[in-house]
Coordinates of C-alpha atoms and ligand atoms in Angstrom, one line a residue:
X1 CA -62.6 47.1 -112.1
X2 CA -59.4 45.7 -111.5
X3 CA -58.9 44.0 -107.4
X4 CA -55.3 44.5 -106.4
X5 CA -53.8 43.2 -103.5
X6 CA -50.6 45.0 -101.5
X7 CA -48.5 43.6 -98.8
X8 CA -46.4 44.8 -96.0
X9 CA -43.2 44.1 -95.3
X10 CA -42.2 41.8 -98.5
X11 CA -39.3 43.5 -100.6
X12 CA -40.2 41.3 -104.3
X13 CA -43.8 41.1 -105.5
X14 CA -45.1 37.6 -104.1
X15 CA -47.3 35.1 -106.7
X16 CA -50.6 33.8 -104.9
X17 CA -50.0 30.3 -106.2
X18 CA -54.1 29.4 -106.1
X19 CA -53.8 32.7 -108.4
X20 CA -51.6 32.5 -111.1
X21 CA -50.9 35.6 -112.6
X22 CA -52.0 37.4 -109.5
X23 CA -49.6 38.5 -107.2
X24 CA -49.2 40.7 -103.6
X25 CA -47.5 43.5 -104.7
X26 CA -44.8 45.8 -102.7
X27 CA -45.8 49.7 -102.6
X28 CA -43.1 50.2 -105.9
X29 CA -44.7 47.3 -107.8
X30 CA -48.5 48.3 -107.0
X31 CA -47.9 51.8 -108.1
X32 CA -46.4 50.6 -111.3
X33 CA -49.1 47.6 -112.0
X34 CA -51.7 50.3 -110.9
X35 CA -50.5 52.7 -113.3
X36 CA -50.3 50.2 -116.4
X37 CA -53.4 49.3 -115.6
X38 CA -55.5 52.7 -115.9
X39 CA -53.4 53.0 -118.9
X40 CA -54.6 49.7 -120.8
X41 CA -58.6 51.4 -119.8
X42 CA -59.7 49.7 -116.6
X43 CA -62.6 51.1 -115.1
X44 CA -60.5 51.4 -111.6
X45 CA -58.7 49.9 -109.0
X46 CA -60.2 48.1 -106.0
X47 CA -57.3 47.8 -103.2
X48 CA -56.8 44.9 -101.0
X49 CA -54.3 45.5 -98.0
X50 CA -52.5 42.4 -96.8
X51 CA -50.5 43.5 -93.3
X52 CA -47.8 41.3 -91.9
X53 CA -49.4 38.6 -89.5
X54 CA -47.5 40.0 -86.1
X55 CA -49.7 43.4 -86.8
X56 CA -53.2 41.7 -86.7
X57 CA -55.1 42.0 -83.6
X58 CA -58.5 41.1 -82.8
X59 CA -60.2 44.3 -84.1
X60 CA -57.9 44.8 -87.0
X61 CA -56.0 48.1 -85.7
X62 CA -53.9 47.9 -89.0
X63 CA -56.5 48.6 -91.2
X64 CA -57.5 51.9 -89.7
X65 CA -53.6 52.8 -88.5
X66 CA -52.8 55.9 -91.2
X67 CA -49.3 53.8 -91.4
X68 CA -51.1 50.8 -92.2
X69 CA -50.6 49.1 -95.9
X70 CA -54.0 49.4 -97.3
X71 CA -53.9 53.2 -96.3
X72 CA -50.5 54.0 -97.3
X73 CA -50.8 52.5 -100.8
X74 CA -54.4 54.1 -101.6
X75 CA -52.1 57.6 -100.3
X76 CA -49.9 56.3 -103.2
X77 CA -52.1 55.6 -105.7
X78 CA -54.1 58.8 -104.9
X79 CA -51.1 60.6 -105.4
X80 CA -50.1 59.2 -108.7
X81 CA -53.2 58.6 -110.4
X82 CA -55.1 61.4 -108.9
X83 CA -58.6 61.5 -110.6
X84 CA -57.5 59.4 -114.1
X85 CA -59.3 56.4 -112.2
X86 CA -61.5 55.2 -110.0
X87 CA -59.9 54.3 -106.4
X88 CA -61.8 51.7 -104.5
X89 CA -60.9 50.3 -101.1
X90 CA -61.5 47.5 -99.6
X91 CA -63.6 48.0 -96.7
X92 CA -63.6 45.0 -94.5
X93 CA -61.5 43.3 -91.0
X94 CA -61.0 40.1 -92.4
X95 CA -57.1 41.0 -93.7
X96 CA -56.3 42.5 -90.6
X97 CA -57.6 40.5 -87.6
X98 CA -55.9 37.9 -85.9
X99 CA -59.1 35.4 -86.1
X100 CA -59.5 36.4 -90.1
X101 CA -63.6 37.2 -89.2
X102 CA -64.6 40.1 -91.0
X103 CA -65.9 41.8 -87.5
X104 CA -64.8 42.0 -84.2
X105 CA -66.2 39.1 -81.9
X106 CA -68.0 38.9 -78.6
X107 CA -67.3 36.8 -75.0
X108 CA -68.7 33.6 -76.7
X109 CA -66.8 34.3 -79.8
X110 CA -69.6 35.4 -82.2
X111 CA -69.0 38.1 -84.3
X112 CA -71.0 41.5 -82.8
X113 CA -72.3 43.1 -85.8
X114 CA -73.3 46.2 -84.0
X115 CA -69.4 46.9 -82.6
X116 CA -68.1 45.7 -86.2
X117 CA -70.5 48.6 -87.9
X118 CA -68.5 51.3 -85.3
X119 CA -65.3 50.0 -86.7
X120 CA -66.1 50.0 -90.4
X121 CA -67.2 53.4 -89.8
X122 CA -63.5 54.1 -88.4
X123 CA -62.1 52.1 -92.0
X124 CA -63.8 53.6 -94.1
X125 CA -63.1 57.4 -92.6
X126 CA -59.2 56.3 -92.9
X127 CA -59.7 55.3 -95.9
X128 CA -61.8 58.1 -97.7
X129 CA -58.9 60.5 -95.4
X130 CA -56.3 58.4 -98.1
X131 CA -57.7 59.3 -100.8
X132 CA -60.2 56.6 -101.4
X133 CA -62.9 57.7 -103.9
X134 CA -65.1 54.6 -103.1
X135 CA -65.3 52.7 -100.0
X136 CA -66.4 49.0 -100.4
X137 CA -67.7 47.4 -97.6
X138 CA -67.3 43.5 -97.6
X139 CA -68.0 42.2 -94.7
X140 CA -72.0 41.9 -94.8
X141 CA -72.9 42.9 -91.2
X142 CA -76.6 44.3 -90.7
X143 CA -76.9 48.2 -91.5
X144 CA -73.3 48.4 -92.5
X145 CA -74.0 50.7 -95.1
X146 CA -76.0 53.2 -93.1
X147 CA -73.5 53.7 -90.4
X148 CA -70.8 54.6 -93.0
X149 CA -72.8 56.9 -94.7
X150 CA -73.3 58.6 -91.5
X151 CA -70.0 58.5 -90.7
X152 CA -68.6 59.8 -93.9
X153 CA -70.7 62.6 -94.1
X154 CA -70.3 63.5 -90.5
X155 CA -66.4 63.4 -90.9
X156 CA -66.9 65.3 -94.0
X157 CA -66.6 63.1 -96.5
X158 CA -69.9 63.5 -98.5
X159 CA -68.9 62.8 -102.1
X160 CA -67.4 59.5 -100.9
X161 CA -69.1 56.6 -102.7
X162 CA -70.2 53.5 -101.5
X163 CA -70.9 50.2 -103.4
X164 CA -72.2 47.9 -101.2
X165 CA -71.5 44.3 -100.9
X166 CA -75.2 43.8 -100.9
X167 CA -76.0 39.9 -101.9
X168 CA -72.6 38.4 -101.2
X169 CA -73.2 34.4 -100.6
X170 CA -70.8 32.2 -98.1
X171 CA -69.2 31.0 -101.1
X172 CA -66.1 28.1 -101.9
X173 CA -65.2 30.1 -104.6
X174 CA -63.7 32.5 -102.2
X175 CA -60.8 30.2 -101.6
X176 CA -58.1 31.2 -103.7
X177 CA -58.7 35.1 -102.2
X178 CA -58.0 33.7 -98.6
X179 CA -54.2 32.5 -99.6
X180 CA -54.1 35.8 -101.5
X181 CA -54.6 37.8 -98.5
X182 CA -53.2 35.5 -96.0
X183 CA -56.2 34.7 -94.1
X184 CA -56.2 33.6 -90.4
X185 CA -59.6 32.8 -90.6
X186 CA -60.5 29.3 -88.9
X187 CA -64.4 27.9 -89.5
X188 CA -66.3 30.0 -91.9
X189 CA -68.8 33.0 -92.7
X190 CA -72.5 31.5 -92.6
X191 CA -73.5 33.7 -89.9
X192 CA -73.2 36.7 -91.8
X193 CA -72.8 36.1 -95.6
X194 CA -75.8 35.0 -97.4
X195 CA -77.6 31.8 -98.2
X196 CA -76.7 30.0 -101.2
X197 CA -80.4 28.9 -101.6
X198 CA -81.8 32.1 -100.6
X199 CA -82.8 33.9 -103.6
X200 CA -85.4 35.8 -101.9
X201 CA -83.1 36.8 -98.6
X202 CA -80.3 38.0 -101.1
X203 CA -83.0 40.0 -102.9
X204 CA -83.8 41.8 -99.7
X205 CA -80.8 42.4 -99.0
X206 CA -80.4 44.5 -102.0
X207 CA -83.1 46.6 -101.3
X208 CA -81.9 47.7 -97.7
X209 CA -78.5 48.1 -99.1
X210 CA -80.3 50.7 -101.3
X211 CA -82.3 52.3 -98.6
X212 CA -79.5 52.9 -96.3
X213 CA -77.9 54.9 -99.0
X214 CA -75.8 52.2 -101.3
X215 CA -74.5 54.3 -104.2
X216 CA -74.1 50.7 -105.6
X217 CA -74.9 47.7 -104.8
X218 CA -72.6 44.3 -105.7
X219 CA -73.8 40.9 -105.7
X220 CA -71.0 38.4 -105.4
X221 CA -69.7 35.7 -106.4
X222 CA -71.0 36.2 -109.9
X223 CA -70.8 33.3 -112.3
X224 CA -73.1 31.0 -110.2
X225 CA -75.5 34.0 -109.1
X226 CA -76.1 35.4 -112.4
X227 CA -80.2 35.0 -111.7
X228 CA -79.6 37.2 -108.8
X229 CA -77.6 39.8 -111.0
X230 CA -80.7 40.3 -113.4
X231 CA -82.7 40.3 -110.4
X232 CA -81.0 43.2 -108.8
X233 CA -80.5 45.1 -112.1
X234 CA -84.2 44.9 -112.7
X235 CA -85.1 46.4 -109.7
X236 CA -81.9 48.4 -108.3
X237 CA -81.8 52.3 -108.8
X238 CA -78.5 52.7 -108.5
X239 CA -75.6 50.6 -110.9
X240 CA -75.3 47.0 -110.2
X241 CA -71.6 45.6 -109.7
X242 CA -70.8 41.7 -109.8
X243 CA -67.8 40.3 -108.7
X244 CA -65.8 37.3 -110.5
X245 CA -64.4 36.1 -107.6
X246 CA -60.7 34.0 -107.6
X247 CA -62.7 30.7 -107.5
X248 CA -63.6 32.0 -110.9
X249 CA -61.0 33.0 -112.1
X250 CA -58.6 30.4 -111.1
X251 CA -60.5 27.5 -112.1
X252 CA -61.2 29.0 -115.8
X253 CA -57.0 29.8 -115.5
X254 CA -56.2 26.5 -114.4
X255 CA -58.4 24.5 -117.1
X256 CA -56.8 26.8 -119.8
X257 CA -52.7 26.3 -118.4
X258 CA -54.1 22.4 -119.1
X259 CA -54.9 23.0 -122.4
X260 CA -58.8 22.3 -122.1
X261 CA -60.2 25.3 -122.6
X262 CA -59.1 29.2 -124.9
X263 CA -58.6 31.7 -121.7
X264 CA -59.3 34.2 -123.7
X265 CA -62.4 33.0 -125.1
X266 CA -63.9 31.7 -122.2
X267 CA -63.1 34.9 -119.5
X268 CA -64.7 37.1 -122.4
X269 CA -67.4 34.7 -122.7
X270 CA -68.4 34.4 -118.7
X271 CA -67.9 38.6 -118.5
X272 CA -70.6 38.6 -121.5
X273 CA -72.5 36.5 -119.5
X274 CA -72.0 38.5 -116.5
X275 CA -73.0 41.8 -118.7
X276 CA -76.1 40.7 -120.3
X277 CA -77.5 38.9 -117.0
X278 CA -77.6 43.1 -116.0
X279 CA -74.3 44.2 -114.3
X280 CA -73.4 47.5 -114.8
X281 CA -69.9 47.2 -113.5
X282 CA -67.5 43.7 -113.5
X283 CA -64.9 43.4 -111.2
X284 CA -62.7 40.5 -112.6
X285 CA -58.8 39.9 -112.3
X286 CA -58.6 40.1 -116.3
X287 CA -59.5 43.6 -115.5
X288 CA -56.4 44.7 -117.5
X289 CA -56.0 42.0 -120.0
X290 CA -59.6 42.5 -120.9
X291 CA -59.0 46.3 -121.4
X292 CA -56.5 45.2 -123.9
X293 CA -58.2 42.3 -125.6
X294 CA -61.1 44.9 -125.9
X295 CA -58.8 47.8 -127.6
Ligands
PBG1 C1 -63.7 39.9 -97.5 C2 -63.6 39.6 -98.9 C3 -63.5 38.3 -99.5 C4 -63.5 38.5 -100.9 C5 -63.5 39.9 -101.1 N1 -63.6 40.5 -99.9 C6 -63.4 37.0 -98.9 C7 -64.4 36.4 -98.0 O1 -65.5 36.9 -97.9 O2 -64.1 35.4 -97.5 C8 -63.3 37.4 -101.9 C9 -62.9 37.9 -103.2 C10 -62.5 36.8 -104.1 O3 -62.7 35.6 -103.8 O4 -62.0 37.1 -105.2 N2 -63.1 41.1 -97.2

């Protein structure tokens, strides 16, 4: 699966320096990159909506506006690509609130998982409304998944899929994603992301994930987690995703522009690695070049 990122309000395709090769596309450039994409044989599309900064509020308005980026582009790409992929959205605050938290926060400031589950129930609605096939929720608040099933089905969308962000650590390697979506975010996500040295949490995790009704369940980032990948595969139901996240990507791009290392050896080697430790689904940025090295 291939993570795309469009932005509002920029007229060129933008590079993500931290990123190279990854860019913030305009609606024109997404739907062509998109379309190259499902033709090179990716397994789907997993759409990231970067608004401008003047639209971000504290409860992230913009991501469930039907005029805002993320839900005009998935209108596009449901439109153009209809059902020759899979269409995955990001299902999440973060890009959209002024304070860059993935929920909305209370008086002291915290963020109120319990207000931030209504909300994601509101995003993900919007976003199954544009076409969305899968709805991915990120932002790893307590019975998340639950209250967008509910919601789904009650709004009438009952063949929407989830794939839960089920074991997703506070992780560094997240940092080249947070210039890629223009994060506002100031301190950091240990209140509601997982433990690095929590195996057994993360494991737990999982299996509420799947009780609430996970269609699948992610565990992210991958490359350093890989003992929690074969964990979850050995005992998950449904199909296990894992997510090689931009710190992953960029530092096995940045070694290779240096001359230390093949890129094409090495990204095939950690997706290997990614593959036999259980996952049923990747998501990488070499989504694409993958599909070709593969054909
Ligand atoms: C949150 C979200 C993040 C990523 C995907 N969804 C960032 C975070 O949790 O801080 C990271 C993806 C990556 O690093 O490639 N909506």
């Amino acid at each position: 699966m291939l993570p795309m990122f469009v932005a509002d309000g920029i007229s060129e395709p933008r590079e993500i320096h931290s990123m190279p090769g990854v860019v913030q596309h305009t609606r024109d450039s997404l739907r062509r990159a998109a379309a190259d994409a499902v033709a090179a044989g990716v397994g789907g599309v997993m759409l990231f909506g970067v608004p401008r900064d003047e639209d971000k509020d504290p409860t992230g308005s913009v991501g469930v506006a039907e005029d805002g980026i993320l839900n005009v582009a998935l209108r596009d790409l449901a439109k153009d690509l209809g059902d020759d992929t899979v269409l995955m959205a990001d299902t999440c605050l973060d890009e959209f609130t002024d304070h860059g938290h993935c929920g909305v926060l209370d008086a002291a400031g915290r963020v109120d998982n319990d207000l931030t589950n209504r909300r994601y129930v509101e995003l993900a609605v919007a976003q199954a409304d544009s076409g969305a096939h899968v709805v991915g929720p990120s932002g790893m608040m307590d019975g998340q998944v639950a209250a967008i099933r509910d919601g789904l089905d009650a709004a009438g969308h009952t063949d929407t899929v989830i794939l839960a962000y089920a074991a997703k650590f506070a992780s560094g390697f997240y940092g080249p994603f947070r210039d890629a979506v223009g994060s506002s975010l100031r301190g950091d996500r240990r209140t509601y992301q997982q433990n690095p040295g929590n195996a057994r949490e993360a494991l737990h995790e999982v299996e509420l994930d799947i009780d609430e009704g996970a269609d699948i369940v992610m565990v992210k980032p991958a490359m350093g987690y890989l003992d929690i990948v074969r964990a979850a595969a050995d005992l998950s139901p449904v199909p296990v995703a894992a997510y090689q996240v931009s710190g992953e990507y960029s530092m096995i791009s940045a070694a290779a522009a240096n001359g230390w290392i093949d890129l094409q050896t090495v990204a095939l080697e950690t997706l290997t690695g990614i593959r036999r430790a259980g996952a049923d689904i990747v998501v990488t940025y070499w989504a694409a070049d993958v599909a070709g090295w593969l054909a």
